[in-house]
């Protein structure tokens, strides 16, 4: 199970509708999401990477802001890595200076 298994369809549709105005495309997307179940982005589907990246774009922006807010000189308390349509938040541990 991934975090994208729990994405609510109406949120994905809202994000797509901000960028796509073609009603037929939105209808097709709604059918694709409905076929995958009540929630989540269909894993392994041809549309999955696009939908995942669209959804995770806002997470990227939030984490970039968190990195800057937690910066202490050259060090950051928040770090993350984005791999295509997946993410891996990291928390940097306190390092002891000898």
mmCIF file of N, CA and C in Angstrom:
data_model
loop_
_atom_site.group_PDB
_atom_site.id
_atom_site.type_symbol
_atom_site.label_atom_id
_atom_site.label_comp_id
_atom_site.label_asym_id
_atom_site.label_seq_id
_atom_site.Cartn_x
_atom_site.Cartn_y
_atom_site.Cartn_z
ATOM 1 N N UNK A 1 0.836 -1.184 0.000
ATOM 2 C CA UNK A 1 0.000 0.000 0.000
ATOM 3 C C UNK A 1 0.883 1.251 0.000
ATOM 4 N N UNK A 2 0.560 2.194 -0.846
ATOM 5 C CA UNK A 2 1.286 3.459 -0.890
ATOM 6 C C UNK A 2 0.357 4.590 -0.487
ATOM 7 N N UNK A 3 0.921 5.757 -0.279
ATOM 8 C CA UNK A 3 0.108 6.903 0.103
ATOM 9 C C UNK A 3 -0.880 7.270 -0.998
ATOM 10 N N UNK A 4 -0.594 6.923 -2.230
ATOM 11 C CA UNK A 4 -1.487 7.258 -3.323
ATOM 12 C C UNK A 4 -2.658 6.289 -3.439
ATOM 13 N N UNK A 5 -2.664 5.242 -2.619
ATOM 14 C CA UNK A 5 -3.801 4.325 -2.575
ATOM 15 C C UNK A 5 -4.989 4.961 -1.862
ATOM 16 N N UNK A 6 -4.746 6.029 -1.120
ATOM 17 C CA UNK A 6 -5.803 6.648 -0.329
ATOM 18 C C UNK A 6 -6.232 8.012 -0.866
ATOM 19 N N UNK A 7 -5.725 8.405 -2.022
ATOM 20 C CA UNK A 7 -6.086 9.698 -2.611
ATOM 21 C C UNK A 7 -7.580 9.698 -2.944
ATOM 22 N N UNK A 8 -8.239 10.756 -2.513
ATOM 23 C CA UNK A 8 -9.671 10.879 -2.809
ATOM 24 C C UNK A 8 -9.840 11.370 -4.241
ATOM 25 N N UNK A 9 -10.712 10.688 -4.966
ATOM 26 C CA UNK A 9 -10.888 10.983 -6.386
ATOM 27 C C UNK A 9 -11.301 12.428 -6.643
ATOM 28 N N UNK A 10 -12.159 12.968 -5.810
ATOM 29 C CA UNK A 10 -12.616 14.339 -6.069
ATOM 30 C C UNK A 10 -11.463 15.342 -5.995
ATOM 31 N N UNK A 11 -10.454 15.058 -5.172
ATOM 32 C CA UNK A 11 -9.293 15.952 -5.094
ATOM 33 C C UNK A 11 -8.466 15.896 -6.374
ATOM 34 N N UNK A 12 -8.272 14.687 -6.888
ATOM 35 C CA UNK A 12 -7.525 14.534 -8.143
ATOM 36 C C UNK A 12 -8.280 15.223 -9.275
ATOM 37 N N UNK A 13 -9.575 15.014 -9.329
ATOM 38 C CA UNK A 13 -10.384 15.621 -10.392
ATOM 39 C C UNK A 13 -10.346 17.147 -10.309
ATOM 40 N N UNK A 14 -10.373 17.690 -9.107
ATOM 41 C CA UNK A 14 -10.288 19.151 -8.940
ATOM 42 C C UNK A 14 -8.951 19.682 -9.448
ATOM 43 N N UNK A 15 -7.876 18.977 -9.137
ATOM 44 C CA UNK A 15 -6.545 19.407 -9.568
ATOM 45 C C UNK A 15 -6.429 19.359 -11.097
ATOM 46 N N UNK A 16 -6.971 18.319 -11.700
ATOM 47 C CA UNK A 16 -6.931 18.208 -13.160
ATOM 48 C C UNK A 16 -7.800 19.294 -13.786
ATOM 49 N N UNK A 17 -8.979 19.539 -13.207
ATOM 50 C CA UNK A 17 -9.904 20.530 -13.765
ATOM 51 C C UNK A 17 -9.316 21.944 -13.753
ATOM 52 N N UNK A 18 -8.360 22.211 -12.858
ATOM 53 C CA UNK A 18 -7.695 23.521 -12.842
ATOM 54 C C UNK A 18 -6.844 23.732 -14.091
ATOM 55 N N UNK A 19 -6.427 22.628 -14.711
ATOM 56 C CA UNK A 19 -5.526 22.714 -15.860
ATOM 57 C C UNK A 19 -6.160 22.252 -17.168
ATOM 58 N N UNK A 20 -7.221 21.465 -17.080
ATOM 59 C CA UNK A 20 -7.855 20.898 -18.271
ATOM 60 C C UNK A 20 -9.304 21.368 -18.320
ATOM 61 N N UNK A 21 -9.706 21.932 -19.441
ATOM 62 C CA UNK A 21 -11.080 22.423 -19.555
ATOM 63 C C UNK A 21 -11.955 21.538 -20.437
ATOM 64 N N UNK A 22 -11.392 20.503 -21.036
ATOM 65 C CA UNK A 22 -12.144 19.617 -21.923
ATOM 66 C C UNK A 22 -13.013 18.664 -21.099
ATOM 67 N N UNK A 23 -14.318 18.807 -21.216
ATOM 68 C CA UNK A 23 -15.264 17.997 -20.442
ATOM 69 C C UNK A 23 -15.138 16.509 -20.747
ATOM 70 N N UNK A 24 -14.833 16.157 -21.985
ATOM 71 C CA UNK A 24 -14.695 14.742 -22.354
ATOM 72 C C UNK A 24 -13.475 14.111 -21.686
ATOM 73 N N UNK A 25 -12.392 14.854 -21.591
ATOM 74 C CA UNK A 25 -11.190 14.350 -20.929
ATOM 75 C C UNK A 25 -11.478 14.140 -19.442
ATOM 76 N N UNK A 26 -12.149 15.102 -18.824
ATOM 77 C CA UNK A 26 -12.492 14.983 -17.402
ATOM 78 C C UNK A 26 -13.438 13.809 -17.156
ATOM 79 N N UNK A 27 -14.369 13.604 -18.082
ATOM 80 C CA UNK A 27 -15.301 12.475 -17.956
ATOM 81 C C UNK A 27 -14.539 11.146 -18.060
ATOM 82 N N UNK A 28 -13.621 11.050 -19.008
ATOM 83 C CA UNK A 28 -12.814 9.837 -19.160
ATOM 84 C C UNK A 28 -11.970 9.576 -17.919
ATOM 85 N N UNK A 29 -11.382 10.620 -17.389
ATOM 86 C CA UNK A 29 -10.583 10.485 -16.172
ATOM 87 C C UNK A 29 -11.441 9.999 -15.014
ATOM 88 N N UNK A 30 -12.630 10.547 -14.896
ATOM 89 C CA UNK A 30 -13.547 10.125 -13.831
ATOM 90 C C UNK A 30 -13.884 8.644 -13.970
ATOM 91 N N UNK A 31 -14.090 8.174 -15.190
ATOM 92 C CA UNK A 31 -14.364 6.750 -15.427
ATOM 93 C C UNK A 31 -13.161 5.883 -15.059
ATOM 94 N N UNK A 32 -11.952 6.341 -15.407
ATOM 95 C CA UNK A 32 -10.737 5.597 -15.055
ATOM 96 C C UNK A 32 -10.589 5.475 -13.543
ATOM 97 N N UNK A 33 -10.822 6.573 -12.843
ATOM 98 C CA UNK A 33 -10.707 6.550 -11.389
ATOM 99 C C UNK A 33 -11.785 5.669 -10.766
ATOM 100 N N UNK A 34 -12.974 5.761 -11.283
ATOM 101 C CA UNK A 34 -14.081 4.952 -10.759
ATOM 102 C C UNK A 34 -13.799 3.458 -10.938
ATOM 103 N N UNK A 35 -13.194 3.099 -12.065
ATOM 104 C CA UNK A 35 -12.882 1.691 -12.340
ATOM 105 C C UNK A 35 -11.817 1.151 -11.390
ATOM 106 N N UNK A 36 -11.011 2.052 -10.808
ATOM 107 C CA UNK A 36 -9.940 1.606 -9.918
ATOM 108 C C UNK A 36 -10.406 1.424 -8.475
ATOM 109 N N UNK A 37 -11.647 1.782 -8.189
ATOM 110 C CA UNK A 37 -12.167 1.635 -6.833
ATOM 111 C C UNK A 37 -12.683 2.949 -6.294
ATOM 112 N N UNK A 38 -12.975 2.966 -5.000
ATOM 113 C CA UNK A 38 -13.568 4.157 -4.392
ATOM 114 C C UNK A 38 -12.568 5.269 -4.158
ATOM 115 N N UNK A 39 -11.304 4.927 -4.012
ATOM 116 C CA UNK A 39 -10.274 5.942 -3.795
ATOM 117 C C UNK A 39 -8.944 5.424 -4.321
ATOM 118 N N UNK A 40 -7.986 6.315 -4.405
ATOM 119 C CA UNK A 40 -6.646 5.936 -4.849
ATOM 120 C C UNK A 40 -6.423 6.165 -6.330
ATOM 121 N N UNK A 41 -5.151 6.298 -6.673
ATOM 122 C CA UNK A 41 -4.726 6.420 -8.064
ATOM 123 C C UNK A 41 -4.435 5.010 -8.551
ATOM 124 N N UNK A 42 -4.976 4.620 -9.728
ATOM 125 C CA UNK A 42 -4.753 3.254 -10.203
ATOM 126 C C UNK A 42 -3.268 2.946 -10.393
ATOM 127 N N UNK A 43 -2.746 1.990 -9.639
ATOM 128 C CA UNK A 43 -1.339 1.631 -9.726
ATOM 129 C C UNK A 43 -1.077 0.810 -10.985
ATOM 130 N N UNK A 44 -0.041 1.185 -11.709
ATOM 131 C CA UNK A 44 0.325 0.455 -12.921
ATOM 132 C C UNK A 44 -0.422 0.908 -14.154
ATOM 133 N N UNK A 45 -1.358 1.825 -13.995
ATOM 134 C CA UNK A 45 -2.099 2.318 -15.146
ATOM 135 C C UNK A 45 -1.282 3.343 -15.919
ATOM 136 N N UNK A 46 -1.655 3.549 -17.170
ATOM 137 C CA UNK A 46 -0.902 4.486 -18.007
ATOM 138 C C UNK A 46 -1.051 5.927 -17.522
ATOM 139 N N UNK A 47 -2.130 6.230 -16.823
ATOM 140 C CA UNK A 47 -2.376 7.580 -16.339
ATOM 141 C C UNK A 47 -1.788 7.807 -14.940
ATOM 142 N N UNK A 48 -1.392 6.744 -14.261
ATOM 143 C CA UNK A 48 -0.933 6.829 -12.869
ATOM 144 C C UNK A 48 0.220 7.805 -12.644
ATOM 145 N N UNK A 49 1.299 7.758 -13.419
ATOM 146 C CA UNK A 49 2.401 8.695 -13.171
ATOM 147 C C UNK A 49 1.975 10.156 -13.314
ATOM 148 N N UNK A 50 1.147 10.447 -14.289
ATOM 149 C CA UNK A 50 0.698 11.818 -14.485
ATOM 150 C C UNK A 50 -0.151 12.292 -13.307
ATOM 151 N N UNK A 51 -1.108 11.475 -12.891
ATOM 152 C CA UNK A 51 -1.972 11.846 -11.773
ATOM 153 C C UNK A 51 -1.186 11.951 -10.472
ATOM 154 N N UNK A 52 -0.272 11.034 -10.268
ATOM 155 C CA UNK A 52 0.544 11.046 -9.051
ATOM 156 C C UNK A 52 1.400 12.301 -8.984
ATOM 157 N N UNK A 53 2.022 12.656 -10.100
ATOM 158 C CA UNK A 53 2.856 13.857 -10.126
ATOM 159 C C UNK A 53 2.027 15.118 -9.932
ATOM 160 N N UNK A 54 0.858 15.155 -10.509
ATOM 161 C CA UNK A 54 -0.029 16.297 -10.329
ATOM 162 C C UNK A 54 -0.421 16.428 -8.868
ATOM 163 N N UNK A 55 -0.735 15.316 -8.241
ATOM 164 C CA UNK A 55 -1.138 15.317 -6.838
ATOM 165 C C UNK A 55 0.037 15.673 -5.923
ATOM 166 N N UNK A 56 1.217 15.114 -6.221
ATOM 167 C CA UNK A 56 2.386 15.327 -5.369
ATOM 168 C C UNK A 56 3.042 16.690 -5.568
ATOM 169 N N UNK A 57 2.675 17.404 -6.613
ATOM 170 C CA UNK A 57 3.245 18.724 -6.862
ATOM 171 C C UNK A 57 3.047 19.659 -5.670
ATOM 172 N N UNK A 58 1.866 19.631 -5.073
ATOM 173 C CA UNK A 58 1.608 20.472 -3.907
ATOM 174 C C UNK A 58 2.397 20.006 -2.684
ATOM 175 N N UNK A 59 2.608 18.704 -2.556
ATOM 176 C CA UNK A 59 3.431 18.173 -1.466
ATOM 177 C C UNK A 59 4.871 18.668 -1.640
ATOM 178 N N UNK A 60 5.359 18.668 -2.873
ATOM 179 C CA UNK A 60 6.711 19.184 -3.144
ATOM 180 C C UNK A 60 6.840 20.628 -2.693
ATOM 181 N N UNK A 61 5.866 21.447 -3.031
ATOM 182 C CA UNK A 61 5.910 22.865 -2.659
ATOM 183 C C UNK A 61 5.920 23.026 -1.142
ATOM 184 N N UNK A 62 5.104 22.242 -0.446
ATOM 185 C CA UNK A 62 5.048 22.319 1.008
ATOM 186 C C UNK A 62 6.388 21.911 1.624
ATOM 187 N N UNK A 63 6.990 20.831 1.121
ATOM 188 C CA UNK A 63 8.256 20.356 1.664
ATOM 189 C C UNK A 63 9.404 21.314 1.348
ATOM 190 N N UNK A 64 9.388 21.950 0.198
ATOM 191 C CA UNK A 64 10.413 22.942 -0.127
ATOM 192 C C UNK A 64 10.326 24.120 0.843
ATOM 193 N N UNK A 65 9.099 24.538 1.163
ATOM 194 C CA UNK A 65 8.922 25.623 2.125
ATOM 195 C C UNK A 65 9.409 25.183 3.505
ATOM 196 N N UNK A 66 9.109 23.942 3.896
ATOM 197 C CA UNK A 66 9.550 23.411 5.197
ATOM 198 C C UNK A 66 11.074 23.356 5.273
ATOM 199 N N UNK A 67 11.728 23.021 4.174
ATOM 200 C CA UNK A 67 13.188 22.994 4.156
ATOM 201 C C UNK A 67 13.754 24.367 4.469
ATOM 202 N N UNK A 68 13.206 25.388 3.855
ATOM 203 C CA UNK A 68 13.710 26.742 4.071
ATOM 204 C C UNK A 68 13.410 27.248 5.481
ATOM 205 N N UNK A 69 12.231 26.945 5.984
ATOM 206 C CA UNK A 69 11.839 27.401 7.319
ATOM 207 C C UNK A 69 12.701 26.756 8.399
ATOM 208 N N UNK A 70 13.119 25.521 8.186
ATOM 209 C CA UNK A 70 13.895 24.800 9.205
ATOM 210 C C UNK A 70 15.404 24.904 9.001
ATOM 211 N N UNK A 71 15.816 25.665 8.021
ATOM 212 C CA UNK A 71 17.256 25.810 7.732
ATOM 213 C C UNK A 71 17.965 26.476 8.908
ATOM 214 N N UNK A 72 19.104 25.909 9.283
ATOM 215 C CA UNK A 72 19.967 26.483 10.311
ATOM 216 C C UNK A 72 21.361 26.572 9.713
ATOM 217 N N UNK A 73 21.648 27.711 9.106
ATOM 218 C CA UNK A 73 22.915 27.856 8.406
ATOM 219 C C UNK A 73 22.953 26.909 7.223
ATOM 220 N N UNK A 74 24.003 26.099 7.117
ATOM 221 C CA UNK A 74 24.076 25.152 5.997
ATOM 222 C C UNK A 74 23.248 23.882 6.228
ATOM 223 N N UNK A 75 22.650 23.738 7.419
ATOM 224 C CA UNK A 75 21.921 22.522 7.772
ATOM 225 C C UNK A 75 20.417 22.708 7.645
ATOM 226 N N UNK A 76 19.736 21.623 7.288
ATOM 227 C CA UNK A 76 18.279 21.630 7.210
ATOM 228 C C UNK A 76 17.728 20.512 8.079
ATOM 229 N N UNK A 77 16.632 20.773 8.738
ATOM 230 C CA UNK A 77 15.992 19.756 9.564
ATOM 231 C C UNK A 77 15.061 18.867 8.749
ATOM 232 N N UNK A 78 14.660 19.344 7.597
ATOM 233 C CA UNK A 78 13.753 18.583 6.738
ATOM 234 C C UNK A 78 14.436 18.355 5.399
ATOM 235 N N UNK A 79 14.377 17.147 4.928
ATOM 236 C CA UNK A 79 14.908 16.805 3.613
ATOM 237 C C UNK A 79 14.001 15.737 3.029
ATOM 238 N N UNK A 80 13.900 15.717 1.732
ATOM 239 C CA UNK A 80 13.096 14.681 1.090
ATOM 240 C C UNK A 80 13.661 14.384 -0.286
ATOM 241 N N UNK A 81 13.291 13.245 -0.792
ATOM 242 C CA UNK A 81 13.703 12.851 -2.135
ATOM 243 C C UNK A 81 12.458 12.458 -2.908
ATOM 244 N N UNK A 82 12.359 12.941 -4.112
ATOM 245 C CA UNK A 82 11.216 12.630 -4.965
ATOM 246 C C UNK A 82 11.695 11.722 -6.078
ATOM 247 N N UNK A 83 11.082 10.578 -6.212
ATOM 248 C CA UNK A 83 11.439 9.611 -7.243
ATOM 249 C C UNK A 83 10.253 9.453 -8.170
ATOM 250 N N UNK A 84 10.289 10.126 -9.309
ATOM 251 C CA UNK A 84 9.216 10.083 -10.309
ATOM 252 C C UNK A 84 7.873 10.390 -9.654
ATOM 253 N N UNK A 85 7.057 9.382 -9.422
ATOM 254 C CA UNK A 85 5.730 9.618 -8.843
ATOM 255 C C UNK A 85 5.653 9.082 -7.413
ATOM 256 N N UNK A 86 6.764 9.135 -6.709
ATOM 257 C CA UNK A 86 6.809 8.675 -5.326
ATOM 258 C C UNK A 86 7.714 9.613 -4.534
ATOM 259 N N UNK A 87 7.531 9.665 -3.243
ATOM 260 C CA UNK A 87 8.351 10.541 -2.418
ATOM 261 C C UNK A 87 8.876 9.818 -1.199
ATOM 262 N N UNK A 88 9.951 10.328 -0.638
ATOM 263 C CA UNK A 88 10.534 9.735 0.563
ATOM 264 C C UNK A 88 10.998 10.844 1.497
ATOM 265 N N UNK A 89 10.094 11.308 2.385
ATOM 266 C CA UNK A 89 10.508 12.340 3.344
ATOM 267 C C UNK A 89 11.576 11.796 4.277
ATOM 268 N N UNK A 90 12.501 12.643 4.644
ATOM 269 C CA UNK A 90 13.584 12.258 5.542
ATOM 270 C C UNK A 90 13.692 13.300 6.641
ATOM 271 N N UNK A 91 14.064 12.852 7.819
ATOM 272 C CA UNK A 91 14.330 13.766 8.923
ATOM 273 C C UNK A 91 15.786 13.586 9.305
ATOM 274 N N UNK A 92 16.516 14.649 9.245
ATOM 275 C CA UNK A 92 17.942 14.595 9.559
ATOM 276 C C UNK A 92 18.101 14.587 11.077
ATOM 277 N N UNK A 93 18.875 13.624 11.590
ATOM 278 C CA UNK A 93 19.115 13.547 13.019
ATOM 279 C C UNK A 93 20.151 14.571 13.445
ATOM 280 N N UNK A 94 20.085 14.935 14.711
ATOM 281 C CA UNK A 94 21.093 15.836 15.262
ATOM 282 C C UNK A 94 22.455 15.150 15.185
ATOM 283 N N UNK A 95 23.434 15.854 14.712
ATOM 284 C CA UNK A 95 24.786 15.294 14.643
ATOM 285 C C UNK A 95 25.606 15.894 15.775
ATOM 286 N N UNK A 96 26.331 15.039 16.438
ATOM 287 C CA UNK A 96 27.177 15.541 17.541
ATOM 288 C C UNK A 96 28.518 15.968 16.971
ATOM 289 N N UNK A 97 28.982 17.095 17.454
ATOM 290 C CA UNK A 97 30.273 17.616 17.008
ATOM 291 C C UNK A 97 31.316 17.269 18.062
ATOM 292 N N UNK A 98 32.404 16.660 17.635
ATOM 293 C CA UNK A 98 33.457 16.291 18.577
ATOM 294 C C UNK A 98 34.608 17.240 18.467
#
